[in-house]
GROMACS .gro file of C-alpha atoms in nm:
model
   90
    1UNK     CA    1  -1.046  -0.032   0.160
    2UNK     CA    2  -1.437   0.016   0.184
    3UNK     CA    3  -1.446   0.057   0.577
    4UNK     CA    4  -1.137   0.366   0.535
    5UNK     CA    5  -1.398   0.529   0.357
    6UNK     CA    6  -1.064   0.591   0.050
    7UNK     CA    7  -1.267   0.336  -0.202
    8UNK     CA    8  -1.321   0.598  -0.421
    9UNK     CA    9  -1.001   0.748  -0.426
   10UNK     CA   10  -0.777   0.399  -0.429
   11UNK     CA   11  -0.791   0.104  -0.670
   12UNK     CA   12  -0.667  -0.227  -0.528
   13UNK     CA   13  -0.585  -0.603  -0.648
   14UNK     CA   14  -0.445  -0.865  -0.486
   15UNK     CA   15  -0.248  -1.188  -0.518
   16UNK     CA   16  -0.218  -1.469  -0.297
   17UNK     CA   17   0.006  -1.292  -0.046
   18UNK     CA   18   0.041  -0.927  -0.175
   19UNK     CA   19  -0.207  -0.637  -0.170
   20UNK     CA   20  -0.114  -0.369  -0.441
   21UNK     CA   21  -0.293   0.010  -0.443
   22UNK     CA   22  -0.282   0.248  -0.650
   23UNK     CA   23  -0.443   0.596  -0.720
   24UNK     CA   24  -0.792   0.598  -0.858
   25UNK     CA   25  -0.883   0.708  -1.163
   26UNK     CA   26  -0.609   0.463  -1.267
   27UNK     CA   27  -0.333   0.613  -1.491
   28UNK     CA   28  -0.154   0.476  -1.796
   29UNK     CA   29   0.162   0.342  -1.754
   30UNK     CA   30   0.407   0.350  -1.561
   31UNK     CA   31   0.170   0.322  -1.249
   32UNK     CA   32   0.255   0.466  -0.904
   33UNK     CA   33   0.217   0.164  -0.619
   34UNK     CA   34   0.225   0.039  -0.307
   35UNK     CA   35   0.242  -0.286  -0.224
   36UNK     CA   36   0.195  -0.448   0.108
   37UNK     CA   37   0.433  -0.820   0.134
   38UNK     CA   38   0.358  -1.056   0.375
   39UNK     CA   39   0.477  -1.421   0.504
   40UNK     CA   40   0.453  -1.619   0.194
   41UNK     CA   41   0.519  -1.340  -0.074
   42UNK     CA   42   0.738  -1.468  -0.347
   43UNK     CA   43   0.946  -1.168  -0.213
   44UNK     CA   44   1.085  -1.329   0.097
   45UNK     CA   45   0.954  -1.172   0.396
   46UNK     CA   46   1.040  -1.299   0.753
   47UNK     CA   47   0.782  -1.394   0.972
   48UNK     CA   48   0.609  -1.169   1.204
   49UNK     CA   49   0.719  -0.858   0.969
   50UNK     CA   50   0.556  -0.733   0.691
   51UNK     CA   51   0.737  -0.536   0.375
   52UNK     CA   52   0.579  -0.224   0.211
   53UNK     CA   53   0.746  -0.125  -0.079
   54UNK     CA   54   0.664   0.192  -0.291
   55UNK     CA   55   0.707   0.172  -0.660
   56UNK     CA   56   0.720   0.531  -0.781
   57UNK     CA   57   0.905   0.818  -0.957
   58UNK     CA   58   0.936   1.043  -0.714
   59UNK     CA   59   0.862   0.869  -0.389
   60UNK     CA   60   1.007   0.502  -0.408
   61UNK     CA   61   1.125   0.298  -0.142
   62UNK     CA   62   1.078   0.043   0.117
   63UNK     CA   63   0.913  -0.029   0.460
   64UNK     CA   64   1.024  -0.333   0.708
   65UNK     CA   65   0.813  -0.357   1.032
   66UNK     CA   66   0.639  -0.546   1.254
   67UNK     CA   67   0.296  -0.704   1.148
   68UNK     CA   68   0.101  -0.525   1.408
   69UNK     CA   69   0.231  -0.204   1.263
   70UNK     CA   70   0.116  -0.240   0.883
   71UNK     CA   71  -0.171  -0.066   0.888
   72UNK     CA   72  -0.042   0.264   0.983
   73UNK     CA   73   0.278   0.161   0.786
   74UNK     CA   74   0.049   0.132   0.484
   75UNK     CA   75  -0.109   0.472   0.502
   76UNK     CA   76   0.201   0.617   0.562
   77UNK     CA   77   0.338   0.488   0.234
   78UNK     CA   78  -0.014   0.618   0.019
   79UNK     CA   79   0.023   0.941   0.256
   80UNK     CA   80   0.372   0.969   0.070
   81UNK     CA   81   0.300   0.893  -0.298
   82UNK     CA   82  -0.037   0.921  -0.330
   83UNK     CA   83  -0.116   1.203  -0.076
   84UNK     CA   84  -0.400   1.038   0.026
   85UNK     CA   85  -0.394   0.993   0.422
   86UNK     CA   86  -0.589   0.773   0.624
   87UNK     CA   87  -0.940   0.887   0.719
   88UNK     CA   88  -1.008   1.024   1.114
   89UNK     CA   89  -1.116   0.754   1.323
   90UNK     CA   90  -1.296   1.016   1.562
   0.00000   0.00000   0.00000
């Protein structure tokens, strides 16, 4: 999250095998997410895929791809709930 440069405008935690974002400043409940499932999760999640599910009112849903692809799968998902989209890389 540091190197995007979107520190200040996402808050993350993590468990063993999950990532979960959500918007900074943080909002009472219930909280909009994303959260990035890989091999492992206690969600089952084949291997070589990674699952990206959104938890939110108006934007939920879910993401199945290939591993190599979660990182633009992931700002996709915080593109679409959040509105936040991944910083240039120019």
């Amino acid at each position: 999250m540091l190197r995007s440069g979107r520190d200040q405008d996402l808050a993350v935690t993590m468990s063993m095998h999950d990532l979960i974002v959500t918007a900074r400043p943080v909002s009472e409940a219930p909280i909009e997410e994303v959260v990035v499932r890989a091999p492992g999760s206690l969600v089952p999640v084949a291997d070589g895929t990674v699952v990206i599910e959104r938890f939110s009112d108006v934007h939920p849903g879910q993401v199945i791809g290939p591993v190599d692809a979660a990182v633009p799968l992931f700002w996709q998902s915080v593109a679409t709930v959040f509105g936040i989209t991944r910083p240039s890389t120019d």
